[in-house]
Amino acid sequence: MYDLIIIGGGPAGITAGIYAARQGLKTALITKEFGGQLAKKAVDVENYPGFEKISGQDLIKKFESHLRKQDIEIIKKEVGKIEKKGKGFLLTAGNDKYQAKAVIVSSGADPRPLEVPGEKEFIGKGVSYCSICDGPVFREKTVAVIGGGNAGFETAMFLSNYVPKIYILEYGSEVEAHKAVQESAENTGKIEIITNASLKEIKGDKMVNSIVYEDLKTKKTKTLEVKGVFVEIGTQPATAFVKELVDFNERDEIKVEPETCETRTPGLFAAGDLNIGKYKQIITACGEGAKAALAAYEYIKKNAK
Ligand SMILES: Cc1cc2nc3c(=O)[nH]c(=O)nc-3n(C[C@H](O)[C@H](O)[C@H](O)COP(=O)(O)OP(=O)(O)OC[C@H]3O[C@@H](n4cnc5c(N)ncnc54)[C@H](O)[C@@H]3O)c2cc1C
């Protein structure tokens, strides 16, 4: 029986792990992999204090190395279920079961899918949710990025290192990326922005060869020949395994007490991108991981002896 189990190896979970170990809690951190969204970030992080410019991959390596210096058990698995058991919790990960007095869920968010015909069929055959993982494969090919927010533009900027031409398709009448991000992307000279574009289908044979979209202004259907489609339309909380024990808001984010990150189930905390917190950033995820670990420590001291 652990005092505390933390789920997730992103900024929230890692920070929670460091704090929990320093409070002397017998802690396990269970994660599919380290890094979360940060590991897949295509351009440098420039807003985490202490590092004026650092790649997401390097920052997360530093986080992980800090965590590994603590007295904490690290288990590389995917948690499939959390149940209430007596005063504590029972977690299932693969064929294994783990028990803890308190749990912090910090499983972050997954890319939001497009849900158009062809998307599922061509995953790994031209459809990608991670430019840093897959970008180099599209060397010298024309690609499309779906989504005109910061993530879409950053993805296009990263892809411009490899490909000659990138379409950015934005559903709205204007792109949402910050001006500075837009300018850097446009300076590459390789990007064509198409607004009022509603993606209808991804087509191909063995691999993607085109996309079909509706021009929402003219109502005409158009086709673009592309070999890659990078999906950047936001994220959705990764919370399926905990849904019986928490309440959600209309965006499927877990409702928590802002001061402690505690959910409606006493002893179950939710920190980072998966909760109702408005600003989803590395530093806010770290802050919530710290809060949740300290609150879990107090909970364990008071309730779970
Ligand atoms: C493209 C992009 C660019 C960004 N750029 C910036 C930036 O420049 N600056 C900034 O401050 N923020 C940025 N962000 C936001 C930042 O990355 C997130 O706010 C932050 O990563 C959230 O951390 P988290 O720990 O809550 O979740 P995540 O980073 O999503 O980590 C979740 C972790 O949980 C694990 N996990 C998920 N499900 C399970 C399960 N069932 N069992 C076990 N483990 C599981 C995952 O493997 C992962 O390790 C960016 C995000 C994106 C998508």
Coordinates of C-alpha atoms and ligand atoms in Angstrom, one line a residue:
M1 CA 0.0 0.0 0.0
Y2 CA 1.4 3.4 -1.0
D3 CA 0.6 6.6 0.7
L4 CA 0.2 8.3 -2.7
I5 CA 0.0 7.3 -6.3
I6 CA 0.5 9.9 -9.0
I7 CA -0.6 9.2 -12.5
G8 CA 1.2 11.0 -15.3
G9 CA 4.8 12.0 -16.1
G10 CA 4.2 15.5 -17.4
P11 CA 5.0 18.8 -15.6
A12 CA 2.1 18.4 -13.1
G13 CA 2.8 14.7 -12.2
I14 CA 6.6 15.2 -12.0
T15 CA 6.3 18.3 -9.7
A16 CA 3.7 16.4 -7.5
G17 CA 6.3 13.5 -7.3
I18 CA 9.1 15.8 -6.2
Y19 CA 6.9 17.5 -3.5
A20 CA 5.4 14.2 -2.3
A21 CA 8.8 12.5 -1.9
R22 CA 10.1 15.5 0.0
Q23 CA 7.1 15.3 2.4
G24 CA 8.2 11.7 3.2
L25 CA 5.2 10.1 1.6
K26 CA 5.6 6.5 0.3
T27 CA 4.9 7.4 -3.4
A28 CA 4.7 5.8 -6.8
L29 CA 4.4 7.7 -10.0
I30 CA 2.8 5.7 -12.8
T31 CA 3.1 7.0 -16.3
K32 CA 2.8 5.8 -19.9
E33 CA 5.9 7.9 -20.8
F34 CA 7.7 11.0 -19.5
G35 CA 7.1 14.3 -21.0
G36 CA 3.5 14.5 -22.0
Q37 CA 2.7 17.3 -24.4
L38 CA 6.1 19.0 -23.7
A39 CA 8.0 16.1 -25.3
K40 CA 6.1 16.7 -28.5
K41 CA 6.5 20.4 -28.7
A42 CA 7.9 21.5 -32.0
V43 CA 9.5 24.8 -31.1
D44 CA 11.4 26.0 -28.0
V45 CA 9.8 26.9 -24.7
E46 CA 10.5 30.6 -23.9
N47 CA 8.2 31.2 -20.9
Y48 CA 9.5 28.9 -18.2
P49 CA 11.5 31.0 -15.6
G50 CA 15.2 30.2 -15.4
F51 CA 15.3 29.1 -19.1
E52 CA 15.2 31.9 -21.6
K53 CA 15.0 29.4 -24.4
I54 CA 15.0 25.6 -24.1
S55 CA 13.5 22.8 -26.2
G56 CA 10.5 21.0 -24.6
Q57 CA 12.5 17.7 -24.8
D58 CA 15.4 19.2 -22.8
L59 CA 13.2 20.8 -20.2
I60 CA 11.4 17.6 -19.5
K61 CA 14.7 15.7 -19.3
K62 CA 15.7 18.1 -16.5
F63 CA 12.3 17.6 -14.8
E64 CA 12.7 13.8 -15.0
S65 CA 16.3 13.8 -13.8
H66 CA 15.2 16.0 -10.8
L67 CA 12.4 13.5 -10.0
R68 CA 14.7 10.5 -10.3
K69 CA 16.9 12.0 -7.5
Q70 CA 13.9 11.6 -5.1
D71 CA 12.9 8.6 -3.1
I72 CA 10.0 7.6 -5.3
E73 CA 9.0 4.5 -7.2
I74 CA 8.6 5.0 -11.0
I75 CA 6.4 2.6 -12.9
K76 CA 6.1 2.8 -16.7
K77 CA 2.5 1.7 -17.3
E78 CA -0.9 3.0 -18.5
V79 CA -3.5 3.2 -15.7
G80 CA -6.8 1.7 -17.0
K81 CA -9.0 2.1 -13.9
I82 CA -9.2 3.7 -10.5
E83 CA -11.7 2.5 -8.0
K84 CA -12.5 3.4 -4.4
K85 CA -11.5 0.6 -2.0
G86 CA -12.2 1.0 1.7
K87 CA -10.6 4.3 2.8
G88 CA -8.2 4.3 -0.2
F89 CA -8.0 3.5 -3.9
L90 CA -7.3 0.5 -6.1
L91 CA -5.6 1.2 -9.4
T92 CA -5.4 -1.2 -12.4
A93 CA -2.5 -0.8 -14.8
G94 CA -2.2 -3.7 -17.3
N95 CA -2.4 -6.9 -15.3
D96 CA -1.2 -5.3 -12.1
K97 CA -3.1 -3.7 -9.2
Y98 CA -1.8 -1.0 -6.9
Q99 CA -3.3 0.4 -3.7
A100 CA -2.9 3.9 -2.2
K101 CA -4.4 6.1 0.5
A102 CA -4.6 9.0 -1.9
V103 CA -4.2 9.6 -5.7
I104 CA -3.2 12.5 -7.8
V105 CA -4.4 12.2 -11.4
S106 CA -2.3 14.3 -13.7
S107 CA -2.7 12.5 -17.0
G108 CA -3.0 15.7 -19.0
A109 CA -4.6 15.9 -22.4
D110 CA -4.5 14.1 -25.7
P111 CA -4.8 15.7 -29.1
R112 CA -8.4 16.4 -30.2
P113 CA -9.2 14.3 -33.2
L114 CA -10.8 15.8 -36.4
E115 CA -13.4 13.1 -36.7
V116 CA -13.6 13.3 -40.5
P117 CA -13.7 10.3 -42.9
G118 CA -10.1 9.1 -43.6
E119 CA -8.6 10.3 -40.3
K120 CA -8.5 7.0 -38.4
E121 CA -7.7 5.0 -41.6
F122 CA -4.6 7.1 -42.4
I123 CA -3.1 7.5 -38.9
G124 CA 0.6 6.6 -39.4
K125 CA 0.0 6.8 -43.2
G126 CA 0.1 10.5 -43.5
V127 CA -2.1 11.7 -40.6
S128 CA -0.1 12.8 -37.6
Y129 CA -0.7 14.5 -34.2
C130 CA 3.1 15.1 -33.6
S131 CA 5.2 17.0 -36.0
I132 CA 8.3 16.5 -34.0
C133 CA 7.9 12.7 -34.2
D134 CA 6.8 12.5 -37.8
G135 CA 7.9 15.8 -39.5
P136 CA 11.2 14.5 -41.0
V137 CA 9.3 11.7 -42.8
F138 CA 7.6 14.3 -45.0
R139 CA 10.8 15.8 -46.4
E140 CA 10.3 17.6 -49.7
K141 CA 6.5 16.9 -49.6
T142 CA 3.6 19.3 -49.4
V143 CA 1.6 19.0 -46.2
A144 CA -1.4 20.5 -44.4
V145 CA -1.7 21.6 -40.8
I146 CA -5.3 21.7 -39.6
G147 CA -5.8 24.5 -37.0
G148 CA -4.7 28.1 -37.1
G149 CA -3.9 28.6 -33.4
N150 CA -0.4 28.9 -31.8
A151 CA 0.1 25.1 -32.0
G152 CA -0.8 25.0 -35.7
F153 CA 1.6 27.8 -36.5
E154 CA 4.4 26.4 -34.4
T155 CA 3.9 23.0 -36.1
A156 CA 4.0 24.7 -39.5
M157 CA 7.2 26.5 -38.5
F158 CA 8.9 23.3 -37.5
L159 CA 7.7 21.5 -40.6
S160 CA 9.2 24.3 -42.8
N161 CA 12.6 22.8 -41.9
Y162 CA 11.7 19.8 -44.0
V163 CA 9.0 20.6 -46.5
P164 CA 8.6 23.1 -49.4
K165 CA 5.0 24.0 -48.8
I166 CA 2.5 24.0 -45.9
Y167 CA -1.2 24.8 -46.0
I168 CA -2.7 26.0 -42.7
L169 CA -6.4 25.4 -42.7
E170 CA -8.4 27.4 -40.2
Y171 CA -12.2 26.9 -39.7
G172 CA -12.8 30.5 -38.5
S173 CA -12.6 33.7 -40.6
E174 CA -9.3 34.6 -38.8
V175 CA -6.4 32.6 -37.4
E176 CA -6.0 32.7 -33.6
A177 CA -2.2 32.4 -33.3
H178 CA -0.4 35.3 -31.5
K179 CA 0.9 37.9 -33.9
A180 CA 4.6 37.1 -33.1
V181 CA 4.1 33.4 -33.8
Q182 CA 2.2 34.2 -37.1
E183 CA 5.0 36.5 -38.2
S184 CA 7.8 34.0 -37.5
A185 CA 5.8 31.3 -39.4
E186 CA 5.0 33.6 -42.4
N187 CA 8.7 34.6 -42.6
T188 CA 9.5 31.1 -43.7
G189 CA 7.9 31.9 -47.0
K190 CA 6.5 28.4 -47.2
I191 CA 3.1 28.8 -45.6
E192 CA -0.3 29.4 -47.2
I193 CA -3.1 30.2 -44.8
I194 CA -6.7 29.2 -45.8
T195 CA -9.4 30.6 -43.5
N196 CA -13.1 29.6 -43.5
A197 CA -12.0 26.1 -44.3
S198 CA -14.0 23.2 -43.0
L199 CA -12.2 19.9 -43.5
K200 CA -14.5 17.2 -44.9
E201 CA -12.3 14.2 -45.8
I202 CA -8.8 12.9 -45.9
K203 CA -8.2 10.8 -49.0
G204 CA -5.5 8.4 -50.2
D205 CA -4.6 5.1 -51.4
K206 CA -2.0 3.3 -49.2
M207 CA -0.9 6.8 -48.0
V208 CA -2.6 10.2 -47.8
N209 CA -2.7 12.0 -51.2
S210 CA -5.3 14.8 -50.7
I211 CA -7.7 16.5 -48.4
V212 CA -11.1 17.9 -49.2
Y213 CA -12.5 21.0 -47.5
E214 CA -15.5 23.2 -47.8
D215 CA -14.9 26.9 -48.3
L216 CA -17.5 28.2 -45.8
K217 CA -17.8 31.6 -47.6
T218 CA -18.5 30.3 -51.1
K219 CA -19.9 26.9 -50.0
K220 CA -17.6 25.3 -52.7
T221 CA -15.8 22.1 -52.1
K222 CA -12.1 22.2 -52.8
T223 CA -9.3 19.6 -52.9
L224 CA -5.6 20.1 -52.0
E225 CA -2.9 17.6 -52.9
V226 CA -0.9 16.9 -49.8
K227 CA 1.0 13.9 -48.5
G228 CA 0.8 14.7 -44.8
V229 CA -2.0 16.1 -42.5
F230 CA -0.9 17.4 -39.1
V231 CA -3.8 17.8 -36.7
E232 CA -3.6 20.8 -34.3
I233 CA -7.1 21.6 -33.2
G234 CA -6.5 21.5 -29.5
T235 CA -6.5 18.9 -26.8
Q236 CA -9.0 16.9 -24.8
P237 CA -8.5 15.8 -21.2
A238 CA -7.3 12.2 -20.7
T239 CA -9.7 11.2 -18.0
A240 CA -11.7 8.1 -19.1
F241 CA -10.2 5.9 -16.4
V242 CA -11.4 8.1 -13.6
K243 CA -14.8 9.2 -14.8
E244 CA -16.8 7.3 -12.1
L245 CA -15.2 9.2 -9.2
V246 CA -15.2 12.8 -10.5
D247 CA -17.5 15.5 -11.9
F248 CA -16.8 17.2 -15.2
N249 CA -17.6 20.7 -16.7
E250 CA -18.9 21.2 -20.2
R251 CA -15.4 20.9 -21.6
D252 CA -14.9 17.5 -20.0
E253 CA -12.4 18.9 -17.5
I254 CA -12.4 17.6 -14.0
K255 CA -14.0 19.8 -11.4
V256 CA -11.7 20.6 -8.5
E257 CA -11.3 22.8 -5.5
P258 CA -8.9 25.5 -6.8
E259 CA -6.9 25.7 -3.6
T260 CA -6.2 22.0 -3.2
C261 CA -7.0 20.4 -6.6
E262 CA -9.2 17.9 -4.7
T263 CA -12.1 16.3 -6.7
R264 CA -15.5 15.4 -5.3
T265 CA -14.0 12.2 -4.0
P266 CA -12.0 12.9 -0.9
G267 CA -8.4 11.8 -1.3
L268 CA -8.5 12.0 -5.1
F269 CA -6.8 15.0 -6.6
A270 CA -6.6 16.2 -10.2
A271 CA -3.7 18.6 -11.3
G272 CA -2.6 20.1 -14.6
D273 CA -4.3 20.3 -18.0
L274 CA -7.1 17.9 -17.2
N275 CA -8.8 20.0 -14.7
I276 CA -11.0 23.2 -14.9
G277 CA -8.0 25.5 -14.5
K278 CA -8.3 28.1 -17.2
Y279 CA -4.6 28.7 -18.2
K280 CA -3.0 25.5 -19.4
Q281 CA 0.7 26.1 -19.3
I282 CA 3.8 24.3 -18.0
I283 CA 4.1 26.6 -15.0
T284 CA 0.5 26.3 -14.0
A285 CA 0.6 22.5 -14.3
C286 CA 3.7 22.5 -12.1
G287 CA 2.0 24.8 -9.6
E288 CA -1.0 22.5 -9.4
G289 CA 1.2 19.5 -9.0
A290 CA 2.8 21.1 -6.0
K291 CA -0.6 22.2 -4.5
A292 CA -2.1 18.7 -5.0
A293 CA 0.9 17.0 -3.4
L294 CA 0.8 19.2 -0.3
A295 CA -2.9 18.8 0.0
A296 CA -2.6 15.0 -0.4
Y297 CA 0.0 15.1 2.4
E298 CA -2.5 16.9 4.7
Y299 CA -5.3 14.5 3.7
I300 CA -3.2 11.5 4.4
K301 CA -2.1 12.8 7.8
K302 CA -5.7 13.6 8.8
N303 CA -7.8 10.9 7.3
A304 CA -6.0 7.8 6.2
K305 CA -3.9 6.6 9.1
Ligands
LIG1 C1 1.9 22.2 -29.2 C2 1.9 22.7 -27.7 C3 2.8 23.7 -27.4 C4 2.8 24.2 -26.1 N1 3.7 25.2 -25.8 C5 3.8 25.6 -24.5 C6 4.8 26.6 -24.1 O1 5.5 27.1 -25.0 N2 4.8 27.0 -22.8 C7 3.9 26.5 -21.9 O2 4.0 26.9 -20.7 N3 3.1 25.6 -22.2 C8 3.0 25.1 -23.4 N4 2.1 24.1 -23.8 C9 1.2 23.6 -22.7 C10 1.9 22.6 -21.8 O3 2.6 21.6 -22.6 C11 0.8 21.9 -20.9 O4 0.1 22.9 -20.2 C12 1.5 20.9 -19.9 O5 2.3 20.0 -20.6 C13 0.5 20.2 -19.1 O6 1.1 19.3 -18.2 P1 0.3 18.1 -17.6 O7 1.3 17.5 -16.7 O8 -1.0 18.5 -17.0 O9 -0.1 17.1 -18.8 P2 0.7 16.4 -20.0 O10 1.9 17.2 -20.4 O11 -0.3 16.1 -21.0 O12 1.3 15.0 -19.3 C14 0.4 14.0 -19.1 C15 1.2 12.7 -18.7 O13 0.3 11.7 -18.3 C16 0.6 10.5 -18.9 N5 -0.6 9.7 -19.0 C17 -1.8 10.0 -19.7 N6 -2.7 9.1 -19.5 C18 -2.2 8.1 -18.7 C19 -2.6 6.9 -18.1 N7 -3.9 6.5 -18.3 N8 -1.8 6.2 -17.3 C20 -0.5 6.6 -17.1 N9 0.0 7.8 -17.6 C21 -0.8 8.5 -18.4 C22 1.2 10.9 -20.3 O14 2.0 9.9 -20.8 C23 2.0 12.1 -19.8 O15 3.3 11.7 -19.3 C24 2.0 23.6 -25.1 C25 1.1 22.6 -25.4 C26 1.1 22.1 -26.7 C27 0.1 21.0 -27.1

